[in-house]
Amino acid sequence: MTRHLHIWMLAALLAWPLSGRATLTIEIEKGEADAIPIAIVPFGWQGPRAAPLDVAAVVRADLARSGRFAPVPVADLVARPTTAAQVRYADWRVLKVNNLVVGRMVETERNRFRIDFQLLDVVNGQQIAGYSIRAGVRDLRRAAHQISDLVFEALTGIPGAFDTRIAYVTVTADRRGRKTYRLAISDVDGYNEQVLLTSPDPILSPAWAPDGERIAYVSVTPRGPVIHVQNVYNRRARKLRRFPGLNNAPAFSPDGRTLAVTLSKDGSADIYLYDLKTDRVTRITRSPAIDVEAAWLPDGSGLVFTSDRGGTPQLYRIALRDGRPAGRPQRLTFSGKYNARASVSPDGRRVAFVHDHRIALLDLETLAIEVLTETRLDESPSFAPNGDMVIYATRDGNTGVLAAISVEGRAPQTLSVTRGEIREPAWSPLRRRNF
Amino acid sequence: MIAFIRQHPVALAVAVAIHVAFFAILVLSFRYSRPTTAEAPPVEVVQAVAVDEAKVKRELERIKAAERRREEKLKAMAAARKREEKRLAELRRKREAERRRQAELERKRRAEKKRLAELRRKQAEEKKRLAKLEAEKKALAEKRRREQERLARLERERREAERRRREEAARARAEAELKKKLEAEQQRLAALQAQQRRSEIDRYQQLIYAEVYRNWTVPPGARRGMSAELRVRLIPSGDVVTVDIARSSGDAVFDRSAMQAVRKASPLPVPPVESGLFEEFRQINLVLRKKET
């Protein structure tokens, strides 16, 4: 920061005698984005009963969790306006907030609600956005997440990913040590958990289809692992063709028609493409080493996978053309003894992965690695669909937790806590807005 | 003069007479002073008388004898005269020789005298010359001495001048040095003032930088290197009066964040009006840029 300033100042000083009374220009260069101070005023409520949901609180929590915002605690709010007209900007400037969200909810008919809100620029004293959202009682949380998304995008320039879900696997054990595996999805804030599958058999590697409606996962039956694809709405599941040996780590292609999978039917573990329409597979890697856990580049032009062909597990990239390998795999990671479990960012520029049991980011252009987390048992990173956060599984003592961290490495946020273990989170794609 | 003559006519006459007299004496003395020639020697005259025959013969004899004797005597006389003449001639010759010798002697004497005179003259001349030479030598020595003195004086003067010149130069140098020092000091002071001014401006620029930096929330979605330029008008309190987008980043979110940063940083730190520096800050441009890396 100051170095740039000094350089500029020097230039300015040199130019000074020549420029005479030229206008002073000060250049300010800043990289890291500070958390945006914002006030979200509790929404007004008009209805016969108590408000079914504190929408503002959900928005506040969402924005705080993103690491991009620093919402003012409710107790510090200087006033409680519910419309833009009621706002006295000077009051809010004292609070040093950049932005203000005010809104009100009315019950238009039984269990039908309309939420009106405005996003205001306190500093410049003007409205940035205003929306009206209608929702049923079961969709109120979602409506709140959508408000968070709108605010997030308006102020950061990045689409919000609050109105999304995560899939994960929980493991619980009864007194006799018998384990129960559950495949579940929930909102990203941990609410609205829905269990899709309960099984005594281990469940692995849930993966979202790009349409956000299907999830592929692996069920390890006594006869061996089997890949399933399940619709999250009607819960209908489809068992895929099983091959001898491994049937693991499914990953939907960007067009949703193909799964990249790990099979060992031909000997060692290799990457294959599984055509969901024809149930036919195409071999992508051919090495005596173990090649696993393929992740798609968002444009479908290739896969990033883990291979121990170099002696230790490292990330490799292989290009695809027309569903076939194009060229030899290219090694991507060179430091660390364990680099695995790739998740490619939505813009295709970065890969989140496990780097010696921490979550790290790999720049696909420079191959520079940036370690994000400081804990030691971090697993299964998954990029948020807006590319701004990474969710991963870790442990807090004996408890398994899901945590999310912004790609800038801001303090990780714990999302979900369960008894027992929680594993392999997968962040859903963005959802279409329903208003 | 004429007046004098008129008064003393007798004196004039006497004077004229005396002049005439002196003139006459001068003429006569000139005439009588001519040398006289030598007188011819006196000549001897002989007288003869006749006597009887016997007597005259005797007498003749005797006359004859007398004649013979006389002739002899004449002869003797002639011879004597001849001798005398010869002696006289000899004498004359001798006298002439003597005279010539004397003349020669005289001539020689005169020549000697002349030579001596010449010698003396020469000696005198030589002496004179020597004297002159000596004088010249002396003069030369004197001249040389004087010259040396002059040179010494000149040298002294030169040294003195040199010393003065050196002193003058040293003084001038010292003065120049002092002047230079003074000028340098003035320049240093001016530079110091300019530098102070600059450093003050610099300081406030940094303060503004820090204040805006602190208040700027870079939109995370902004592309790296994205920048917006704002034109900011300030009043002496530092309060931001207006903020305009001088150059948009092309991104509304980014532009808004930049405007917010400036508004939020208001009042900005600005130099006090008394410092005379505020005018530099009345209108400033701020470029907010997202870091490239």
XYZ file of C-alpha atoms in Angstrom:
728
model
C 0.000 0.000 0.000
C 2.420 2.603 1.175
C 5.038 1.566 -1.309
C 2.735 2.405 -4.124
C 1.867 5.609 -2.416
C 5.495 6.561 -2.059
C 6.215 5.847 -5.661
C 3.312 7.923 -6.673
C 4.199 10.694 -4.291
C 7.688 10.756 -5.698
C 6.330 11.110 -9.174
C 4.026 13.822 -7.961
C 6.865 15.676 -6.308
C 8.969 15.472 -9.400
C 6.131 16.760 -11.463
C 5.323 19.454 -8.930
C 7.430 22.335 -10.173
C 6.389 21.706 -13.731
C 2.776 21.200 -13.145
C 2.312 24.469 -11.357
C -1.155 24.382 -10.022
C -2.197 21.125 -11.543
C -4.814 19.321 -9.578
C -3.425 17.060 -6.939
C -4.096 13.476 -7.757
C -3.854 10.824 -5.144
C -3.828 7.228 -6.195
C -5.175 4.663 -3.862
C -4.509 1.067 -4.607
C -6.026 -1.633 -2.549
C -6.210 -5.325 -3.066
C -7.892 -7.035 -0.209
C -11.538 -6.297 0.200
C -12.496 -5.324 3.697
C -15.736 -6.540 5.134
C -18.426 -4.071 4.173
C -20.063 -2.465 7.192
C -23.799 -2.799 6.708
C -26.871 -2.392 8.841
C -29.829 -4.681 8.306
C -32.763 -3.230 10.179
C -35.360 -5.714 11.436
C -38.130 -5.801 8.893
C -41.470 -4.328 9.661
C -44.307 -6.798 10.046
C -47.991 -6.543 9.400
C -50.030 -9.603 10.229
C -52.442 -11.059 12.665
C -49.824 -13.191 14.425
C -46.172 -12.832 15.260
C -43.904 -12.792 12.244
C -43.159 -16.352 11.156
C -39.526 -15.510 10.458
C -37.052 -12.780 11.299
C -36.019 -12.244 7.695
C -33.485 -9.557 8.583
C -31.742 -11.928 10.986
C -31.354 -14.543 8.257
C -29.942 -11.940 5.895
C -27.631 -10.651 8.595
C -26.316 -14.141 9.319
C -25.886 -14.912 5.615
C -23.899 -11.755 4.958
C -21.782 -12.245 8.049
C -21.012 -15.836 7.117
C -19.791 -14.809 3.697
C -16.890 -12.953 5.259
C -17.597 -10.081 2.884
C -19.800 -8.115 5.244
C -19.661 -6.858 8.776
C -23.306 -6.417 9.792
C -23.961 -4.124 12.721
C -25.412 -5.988 15.708
C -29.098 -5.288 16.165
C -28.482 -3.698 19.537
C -26.310 -1.030 17.915
C -28.889 0.098 15.400
C -29.611 3.778 15.834
C -33.140 3.647 14.436
C -35.633 1.148 13.098
C -36.859 2.492 9.780
C -38.705 0.028 7.598
C -38.915 2.136 4.462
C -36.398 4.252 2.622
C -38.507 7.333 3.302
C -38.028 6.905 7.028
C -34.268 6.776 6.799
C -32.241 9.742 8.073
C -28.913 9.053 6.425
C -26.936 11.216 8.847
C -27.878 8.881 11.706
C -26.443 5.941 9.850
C -23.320 7.761 8.818
C -22.534 8.154 12.490
C -22.635 4.389 12.699
C -20.041 4.312 9.922
C -21.989 1.848 7.845
C -21.790 1.963 4.093
C -25.164 0.441 3.452
C -28.506 -0.089 5.003
C -31.210 -2.659 4.309
C -34.718 -1.798 5.348
C -37.853 -3.810 4.631
C -41.222 -4.924 5.762
C -43.232 -8.084 5.426
C -46.967 -8.370 5.127
C -49.139 -11.421 5.150
C -51.202 -10.922 2.038
C -53.319 -13.982 2.648
C -53.012 -16.849 5.007
C -49.436 -18.143 4.853
C -48.728 -15.956 1.853
C -46.326 -13.146 2.334
C -44.896 -10.211 0.488
C -41.533 -8.851 1.458
C -40.524 -5.382 0.264
C -37.008 -4.199 0.917
C -34.602 -1.490 -0.126
C -30.856 -1.494 -0.203
C -29.589 1.995 0.537
C -26.257 3.692 0.079
C -25.851 5.530 3.359
C -22.710 7.360 2.366
C -24.033 8.786 -0.858
C -27.567 9.009 0.517
C -29.393 7.085 -2.156
C -31.200 3.878 -2.891
C -29.301 1.192 -4.697
C -32.007 -1.394 -5.169
C -35.508 -2.218 -4.106
C -37.424 -5.461 -4.535
C -40.696 -7.066 -3.709
C -40.679 -10.814 -3.110
C -43.665 -13.054 -2.595
C -43.306 -16.305 -0.717
C -45.276 -18.969 1.048
C -44.535 -19.787 4.619
C -42.274 -22.700 3.696
C -40.291 -20.535 1.318
C -39.668 -17.655 3.703
C -36.121 -18.701 4.537
C -35.394 -19.088 0.904
C -36.799 -15.633 0.246
C -34.491 -14.308 2.944
C -31.497 -16.028 1.290
C -32.534 -14.487 -1.993
C -32.534 -11.067 -0.386
C -29.018 -11.847 0.837
C -28.042 -12.781 -2.702
C -29.411 -9.537 -4.101
C -27.628 -7.453 -1.491
C -24.438 -9.428 -1.924
C -24.385 -9.017 -5.677
C -25.322 -5.340 -5.576
C -22.466 -4.526 -3.244
C -19.727 -6.930 -4.263
C -20.358 -7.462 -7.935
C -20.388 -11.199 -7.307
C -23.554 -13.277 -7.466
C -24.650 -14.399 -4.054
C -24.681 -18.087 -3.210
C -26.921 -18.013 -0.189
C -29.927 -19.461 -1.956
C -28.091 -22.708 -2.575
C -27.816 -26.003 -0.795
C -25.202 -28.426 0.290
C -25.211 -32.173 0.149
C -23.219 -34.152 2.670
C -22.943 -37.471 4.417
C -23.383 -37.973 8.124
C -22.307 -41.006 10.070
C -23.701 -41.930 13.443
C -23.064 -45.004 15.532
C -25.372 -46.635 18.034
C -24.308 -48.103 21.342
C -23.285 -51.329 19.755
C -21.126 -49.556 17.260
C -23.349 -50.115 14.304
C -22.994 -47.204 12.005
C -25.733 -45.450 10.126
C -24.940 -43.413 7.046
C -27.178 -40.644 5.806
C -27.086 -38.656 2.653
C -28.603 -35.265 3.322
C -29.042 -31.852 1.790
C -29.676 -28.561 3.557
C -29.600 -24.834 2.987
C -26.084 -23.508 3.252
C -26.852 -22.131 6.672
C -27.632 -25.614 7.875
C -31.376 -25.196 7.995
C -33.935 -27.304 6.205
C -31.997 -30.532 6.334
C -33.561 -33.276 4.263
C -32.233 -36.791 4.437
C -32.220 -38.383 1.035
C -30.924 -41.772 2.048
C -30.281 -43.695 5.208
C -28.136 -46.788 4.944
C -25.998 -49.121 6.994
C -23.646 -49.161 4.035
C -21.102 -46.386 3.709
C -22.153 -43.517 1.471
C -19.429 -41.632 -0.364
C -18.816 -38.774 -2.724
C -22.113 -36.962 -3.215
C -21.982 -34.794 -6.321
C -24.479 -32.299 -7.679
C -25.715 -32.335 -11.218
C -25.516 -28.906 -12.878
C -29.299 -28.701 -12.897
C -29.307 -28.755 -9.089
C -31.915 -31.517 -9.088
C -29.850 -34.671 -9.071
C -27.110 -35.969 -6.861
C -24.773 -38.793 -7.697
C -23.198 -40.747 -4.867
C -21.492 -44.031 -4.114
C -22.980 -46.672 -1.910
C -20.483 -49.230 -0.738
C -22.514 -52.430 -0.581
C -21.108 -55.744 0.615
C -20.761 -56.677 -3.049
C -18.832 -53.545 -3.802
C -19.303 -49.872 -4.484
C -22.198 -48.795 -6.683
C -22.866 -45.357 -8.129
C -26.390 -43.963 -7.800
C -28.029 -40.895 -9.204
C -30.913 -39.558 -7.145
C -33.406 -36.794 -7.768
C -33.488 -34.523 -4.748
C -37.108 -33.570 -5.262
C -38.882 -36.832 -5.908
C -36.147 -38.864 -4.234
C -36.129 -41.360 -7.038
C -32.733 -43.022 -7.333
C -31.139 -44.800 -10.252
C -28.434 -47.382 -9.803
C -25.766 -47.155 -12.453
C -24.088 -50.036 -14.181
C -21.637 -51.632 -11.818
C -18.166 -52.621 -12.924
C -15.806 -54.997 -11.164
C -13.667 -53.243 -8.578
C -13.951 -49.562 -7.851
C -17.001 -47.577 -8.927
C -16.183 -44.301 -7.248
C -16.043 -40.521 -7.228
C -18.745 -39.566 -9.723
C -18.650 -36.051 -11.137
C -21.260 -34.589 -13.454
C -20.069 -33.049 -16.664
C -21.110 -29.402 -17.191
C -23.852 -30.541 -19.560
C -25.084 -33.085 -17.008
C -25.051 -35.996 -19.464
C -21.859 -37.655 -18.460
C -20.234 -38.680 -15.224
C -16.510 -38.813 -14.767
C -15.919 -41.833 -12.549
C -13.097 -43.879 -11.098
C -13.154 -47.521 -12.163
C -10.669 -50.330 -11.717
C -12.243 -52.805 -14.050
C -9.171 -52.875 -16.216
C -6.709 -53.362 -13.375
C -5.546 -50.225 -11.683
C -7.840 -47.362 -10.811
C -8.350 -45.090 -13.807
C -10.651 -42.275 -14.859
C -13.550 -43.102 -17.153
C -16.462 -41.213 -18.615
C -19.851 -42.791 -17.993
C -22.513 -41.877 -20.512
C -25.749 -41.596 -18.523
C -27.850 -42.237 -21.597
C -26.096 -45.288 -22.963
C -24.476 -46.590 -19.753
C -21.256 -46.991 -21.697
C -17.882 -45.978 -20.387
C -14.858 -44.479 -22.085
C -11.453 -44.879 -20.567
C -9.652 -41.555 -20.104
C -6.461 -42.403 -18.215
C -4.280 -45.425 -18.825
C -1.653 -45.810 -16.178
C -0.630 -48.569 -13.828
C -0.848 -45.962 -11.057
C -3.968 -45.009 -9.167
C -5.952 -42.256 -10.927
C -8.984 -41.082 -8.973
C -11.410 -38.290 -8.123
C -11.910 -36.484 -11.382
C -13.307 -32.952 -11.395
C -14.529 -31.178 -14.509
C -13.230 -27.946 -15.851
C -16.382 -25.792 -16.127
C -16.214 -25.612 -19.909
C -15.905 -29.378 -20.155
C -12.521 -29.098 -21.832
C -10.770 -31.360 -19.384
C -10.520 -33.031 -16.035
C -8.419 -32.482 -12.965
C -7.713 -35.676 -11.066
C -5.468 -37.214 -8.448
C -2.777 -39.683 -9.394
C 0.120 -41.313 -7.592
C 1.961 -41.974 -10.823
C 4.711 -39.722 -9.559
C 5.074 -41.645 -6.305
C 2.814 -39.484 -4.184
C -0.747 -38.318 -4.772
C -0.621 -35.206 -6.916
C -3.049 -33.312 -9.089
C -2.985 -33.742 -12.863
C -4.960 -32.273 -15.661
C -5.983 -34.053 -18.799
C -7.629 -32.407 -21.773
C -10.728 -33.896 -23.367
C -12.042 -33.617 -26.867
C -15.350 -35.160 -27.877
C -15.393 -37.266 -24.737
C -11.918 -38.667 -25.364
C -8.540 -37.840 -23.899
C -6.559 -35.264 -25.840
C -2.905 -35.424 -24.964
C -1.065 -36.652 -21.960
C -1.916 -35.689 -18.385
C -0.078 -32.659 -17.123
C 1.053 -32.517 -13.547
C -0.241 -29.485 -11.649
C 1.154 -29.767 -8.127
C 4.770 -30.103 -7.177
C 4.961 -29.254 -3.501
C 3.637 -31.358 -0.656
C 3.334 -35.080 -0.246
C -0.409 -35.221 -0.585
C -2.425 -33.187 -3.055
C -5.836 -34.588 -3.815
C -9.561 -34.121 -4.042
C -9.784 -31.340 -6.610
C -12.755 -28.986 -6.917
C -12.564 -26.579 -9.823
C -13.847 -23.028 -9.359
C -16.822 -21.976 -11.476
C -14.617 -19.635 -13.521
C -12.181 -22.485 -14.156
C -9.201 -20.532 -12.931
C -8.590 -22.196 -9.624
C -8.702 -25.548 -7.989
C -9.528 -26.084 -4.334
C -7.860 -29.236 -3.045
C -6.466 -30.967 -0.023
C -2.848 -30.039 0.403
C -1.247 -32.089 3.168
C -4.574 -32.118 5.061
C -5.259 -28.439 4.651
C -7.450 -26.724 2.133
C -5.487 -24.871 -0.514
C -6.092 -23.102 -3.787
C -4.139 -23.805 -6.928
C -3.968 -21.161 -9.621
C -4.363 -23.092 -12.847
C -2.463 -20.481 -14.801
C 0.542 -19.938 -12.555
C 0.275 -23.226 -10.612
C 0.823 -21.159 -7.466
C -0.570 -22.704 -4.328
C -2.212 -20.698 -1.584
C -3.082 -22.503 1.608
C -6.385 -21.297 2.999
C -6.906 -23.134 6.250
C -4.793 -23.649 9.301
C -6.448 -26.724 10.694
C -4.955 -30.125 10.061
C -7.813 -32.481 9.259
C -9.546 -30.665 6.453
C -11.140 -32.730 3.758
C -13.369 -32.636 0.710
C -13.301 -29.033 -0.426
C -16.110 -27.893 -2.675
C -16.364 -24.539 -4.386
C -19.410 -22.385 -3.866
C -21.179 -21.843 -7.183
C -20.225 -18.164 -7.105
C -16.592 -19.100 -6.590
C -16.275 -16.895 -3.542
C -16.151 -19.577 -0.858
C -15.054 -23.107 -0.358
C -16.880 -25.517 1.887
C -15.016 -28.421 3.477
C -15.237 -30.973 6.218
C -13.096 -30.756 9.290
C -13.128 -31.758 12.911
C -13.712 -29.809 16.041
C -12.502 -32.129 18.774
C -14.540 -35.271 18.389
C -17.194 -33.566 16.378
C -17.268 -33.463 12.646
C -18.173 -30.043 11.288
C -18.656 -28.398 7.955
C -16.882 -25.136 7.517
C -16.715 -22.547 4.797
C -13.942 -20.159 4.075
C -13.827 -17.287 1.633
C -11.356 -17.679 -1.179
C -9.411 -14.823 0.368
C -8.861 -16.945 3.436
C -11.070 -14.930 5.740
C -11.841 -16.544 9.076
C -13.604 -19.811 8.358
C -17.212 -20.112 9.395
C -18.672 -23.269 10.818
C -21.841 -24.058 8.978
C -23.246 -27.197 10.369
C -22.594 -29.340 13.366
C -23.883 -32.838 13.926
C -23.420 -35.605 16.357
C -20.921 -38.044 14.991
C -19.292 -37.323 11.706
C -20.197 -35.140 8.795
C -18.343 -35.748 5.599
C -17.944 -34.844 2.005
C -19.913 -31.668 1.554
C -20.874 -30.724 -1.981
C -22.095 -27.238 -2.771
C -25.044 -27.099 -5.119
C -25.166 -25.026 -8.266
C -26.907 -21.652 -8.233
C -30.669 -21.909 -8.291
C -32.991 -20.009 -10.506
C -34.852 -17.337 -8.636
C -38.432 -18.199 -7.978
C -39.828 -14.659 -7.827
C 71.041 103.063 -24.249
C 70.300 106.123 -26.386
C 69.091 107.876 -23.317
C 72.396 107.067 -21.643
C 74.402 108.445 -24.630
C 72.493 111.617 -24.609
C 73.270 112.121 -20.971
C 76.964 111.359 -21.301
C 78.348 112.688 -24.668
C 81.846 113.140 -23.328
C 81.998 109.561 -22.161
C 80.931 108.548 -25.579
C 83.603 110.607 -27.221
C 86.251 109.229 -24.934
C 85.086 105.732 -25.560
C 85.196 106.271 -29.301
C 88.674 107.781 -29.031
C 89.929 104.911 -26.965
C 88.543 102.482 -29.467
C 90.168 104.278 -32.316
C 93.469 104.366 -30.463
C 93.328 100.695 -29.688
C 92.507 99.944 -33.239
C 95.514 101.925 -34.483
C 97.855 100.246 -32.078
C 96.501 96.923 -33.153
C 97.173 97.756 -36.866
C 100.693 99.141 -36.272
C 101.741 96.347 -34.027
C 100.574 94.026 -36.663
C 102.814 95.769 -39.203
C 105.990 96.061 -37.020
C 105.706 92.681 -35.711
C 106.739 91.255 -39.084
C 110.039 89.459 -38.743
C 113.275 91.164 -40.214
C 115.557 89.500 -42.738
C 119.405 88.884 -41.986
C 122.051 91.696 -43.166
C 124.724 90.958 -45.835
C 128.399 90.618 -44.496
C 130.833 93.719 -45.074
C 133.220 93.556 -48.278
C 137.226 94.531 -48.080
C 138.468 97.286 -50.578
C 142.269 97.323 -52.008
C 144.210 100.603 -53.040
C 147.449 100.500 -55.560
C 150.126 103.521 -55.967
C 153.280 103.709 -58.830
C 157.381 104.656 -57.920
C 161.218 105.554 -60.139
C 162.997 103.026 -62.646
C 166.176 101.883 -61.050
C 164.592 102.935 -58.293
C 161.889 102.328 -60.667
C 163.852 99.120 -61.712
C 164.831 98.533 -58.342
C 161.882 100.196 -57.750
C 160.491 98.182 -60.631
C 162.360 95.352 -59.334
C 161.453 96.243 -56.104
C 158.017 97.048 -57.580
C 158.239 93.805 -59.563
C 159.395 92.105 -56.558
C 156.819 94.093 -54.748
C 154.572 93.160 -57.581
C 155.402 89.619 -57.260
C 155.171 89.779 -53.620
C 152.022 91.606 -54.048
C 150.927 89.128 -56.566
C 151.993 86.489 -54.317
C 150.390 88.324 -51.615
C 147.355 88.713 -53.871
C 147.636 85.152 -54.683
C 148.044 84.370 -51.118
C 145.305 86.793 -50.423
C 143.183 85.296 -53.146
C 143.971 81.922 -51.770
C 143.303 83.222 -48.351
C 140.140 84.816 -49.614
C 139.328 81.657 -51.339
C 140.014 79.792 -48.188
C 138.185 82.418 -46.369
C 135.399 82.209 -48.816
C 135.657 78.548 -48.641
C 135.683 78.755 -44.895
C 132.908 81.258 -45.058
C 131.003 79.059 -47.451
C 131.810 76.217 -45.190
C 130.797 78.379 -42.351
C 127.729 79.431 -44.186
C 127.176 75.862 -45.142
C 127.833 74.908 -41.615
C 125.711 77.741 -40.382
C 123.083 76.732 -42.908
C 123.430 73.143 -41.827
C 123.395 74.392 -38.297
C 120.395 76.504 -39.135
C 118.833 73.609 -40.922
C 119.865 71.359 -38.069
C 118.511 74.011 -35.765
C 115.404 74.236 -37.916
C 115.224 70.518 -37.988
C 115.877 70.508 -34.325
C 113.330 73.198 -33.964
C 110.978 71.266 -36.177
C 111.829 68.168 -34.228
C 111.497 70.064 -31.042
C 108.293 71.491 -32.297
C 107.211 68.083 -33.524
C 108.328 66.683 -30.228
C 106.525 69.434 -28.537
C 103.609 68.879 -30.744
C 103.951 65.177 -30.125
C 104.255 65.837 -26.480
C 101.374 68.152 -26.686
C 99.604 65.597 -28.693
C 100.704 63.030 -26.185
C 99.606 65.208 -23.379
C 96.481 65.943 -25.224
C 96.107 62.274 -25.812
C 97.044 61.589 -22.269
C 94.627 64.219 -21.255
C 92.162 62.816 -23.631
C 92.950 59.363 -22.382
C 92.718 60.629 -18.918
C 89.595 62.390 -19.861
C 88.427 59.298 -21.601
C 89.413 57.253 -18.653
C 87.803 59.751 -16.437
C 84.858 59.685 -18.682
C 85.071 55.946 -18.725
C 85.440 55.981 -15.022
C 82.584 58.354 -14.825
C 80.653 56.235 -17.176
C 81.599 53.219 -15.177
C 80.640 55.036 -12.120
C 77.521 56.199 -13.812
C 76.947 52.716 -14.995
C 77.537 51.359 -11.556
C 75.344 54.080 -10.260
C 72.864 53.318 -12.920
C 73.167 49.650 -12.146
C 72.859 50.375 -8.519
C 69.927 52.562 -9.192
C 68.591 49.942 -11.538
C 69.107 47.340 -8.889
C 67.537 49.624 -6.440
C 64.763 50.229 -8.879
C 64.502 46.517 -9.463
C 64.621 45.891 -5.771
C 62.023 48.545 -5.322
C 60.046 47.092 -8.154
C 60.479 43.677 -6.641
C 59.467 45.061 -3.315
C 56.570 46.759 -4.952
C 55.798 43.663 -6.884
C 55.961 41.603 -3.728
C 53.904 44.152 -1.986
C 51.450 44.188 -4.862
C 51.540 40.455 -4.921
C 50.918 40.354 -1.205
C 48.177 42.897 -1.561
C 46.802 41.028 -4.516
C 46.950 37.794 -2.550
C 45.377 39.462 0.372
C 42.816 40.983 -1.907
C 42.205 37.651 -3.591
C 41.966 35.943 -0.247
C 39.600 38.627 0.910
C 37.640 38.366 -2.321
C 37.693 34.609 -1.969
C 36.546 34.842 1.564
C 33.879 37.260 0.498
C 32.853 35.085 -2.401
C 32.911 32.139 -0.082
C 30.760 33.988 2.344
C 28.480 35.135 -0.417
C 28.303 31.627 -1.738
C 27.607 30.344 1.717
C 24.972 32.954 2.128
C 23.460 32.103 -1.221
C 23.676 28.420 -0.480
C 22.081 29.095 2.850
C 19.374 31.077 1.172
C 18.945 28.386 -1.417
C 18.952 25.789 1.275
C 16.373 27.774 3.129
C 14.292 28.196 -0.007
C 14.712 24.534 -0.818
C 13.891 23.733 2.758
C 10.800 25.816 2.524
C 9.837 24.237 -0.774
C 10.663 20.873 0.670
C 8.696 21.643 3.773
C 5.857 22.742 1.592
C 6.156 19.610 -0.448
C 6.528 17.440 2.567
C 3.502 19.116 4.101
C 1.529 18.493 0.940
C 2.985 15.031 0.829
C 1.985 14.473 4.424
C -1.566 15.552 3.796
C -1.702 13.502 0.636
C -0.656 10.517 2.669
C -3.194 11.339 5.330
C -5.915 11.593 2.700
C -4.634 8.430 1.121
C -4.786 6.610 4.433
C -8.206 7.969 5.279
C -9.713 7.021 1.922
C -7.879 3.719 1.901
C -9.248 2.900 5.312
C -12.768 3.752 4.278
C -12.698 1.997 0.958
C -14.237 -1.373 0.649
C -12.994 -2.790 -2.599
C -15.796 -4.754 -4.207
C -14.517 -8.325 -4.275
C -16.085 -8.839 -7.653
C -14.053 -6.016 -9.178
C -11.481 -7.038 -11.710
C -7.875 -6.568 -10.770
C -6.494 -3.260 -11.972
C -9.976 -1.768 -12.275
C -9.918 1.911 -11.385
C -12.109 4.969 -11.176
C -11.069 8.597 -10.948
C -13.024 10.962 -8.777
C -13.042 14.735 -8.736
C -13.416 15.865 -5.178
C -14.135 19.404 -3.979
C -13.191 20.236 -0.441
C -13.753 23.183 1.852
C -11.162 24.271 4.415
C -12.791 22.139 7.083
C -11.875 19.170 4.925
C -15.496 18.345 4.337
C -16.218 16.846 0.964
C -18.554 19.183 -0.862
C -18.951 17.255 -4.066
C -17.685 14.029 -5.512
C -17.967 13.448 -9.222
C -16.866 10.560 -11.320
C -14.162 11.995 -13.547
C -13.526 8.609 -15.097
C -15.779 5.691 -14.482
C -14.434 2.208 -13.953
C -17.292 0.999 -16.117
C -18.611 -0.897 -13.160
C -21.388 0.676 -11.099
C -20.536 -1.319 -7.998
C -16.924 -0.232 -8.156
C -17.751 3.425 -8.834
C -20.168 3.451 -5.944
C -17.622 1.929 -3.596
C -15.139 4.626 -4.599
C -17.653 7.415 -4.004
C -18.552 5.849 -0.704
C -14.935 5.707 0.325
C -14.467 9.429 -0.248
C -17.747 10.454 1.322
C -17.092 8.250 4.268
C -13.615 9.593 4.734
C -15.020 13.129 4.920
C -13.838 15.360 6.487
C -10.532 14.666 4.883
C -7.348 15.875 6.530
C -6.319 19.080 4.757
C -3.688 21.671 5.637
C -4.987 24.710 7.515
C -5.819 27.756 5.444
C -3.109 29.795 7.197
C -0.457 27.485 5.781
C -1.386 28.652 2.298
C -1.432 25.056 1.218
C -5.126 24.474 1.350
C -5.598 25.847 -2.140
C -3.739 22.801 -3.415
C -6.429 20.704 -1.866
C -9.515 22.665 -2.757
C -10.037 20.368 -5.664
C -8.257 17.051 -5.813
C -8.501 13.969 -7.914
C -8.554 10.558 -6.393
C -7.822 7.444 -8.356
C -9.008 4.300 -6.673
C -7.610 1.169 -8.159
C -7.960 -2.445 -7.339
C -4.536 -3.941 -6.954
C -3.222 -5.948 -9.863
C -1.976 -8.823 -7.808
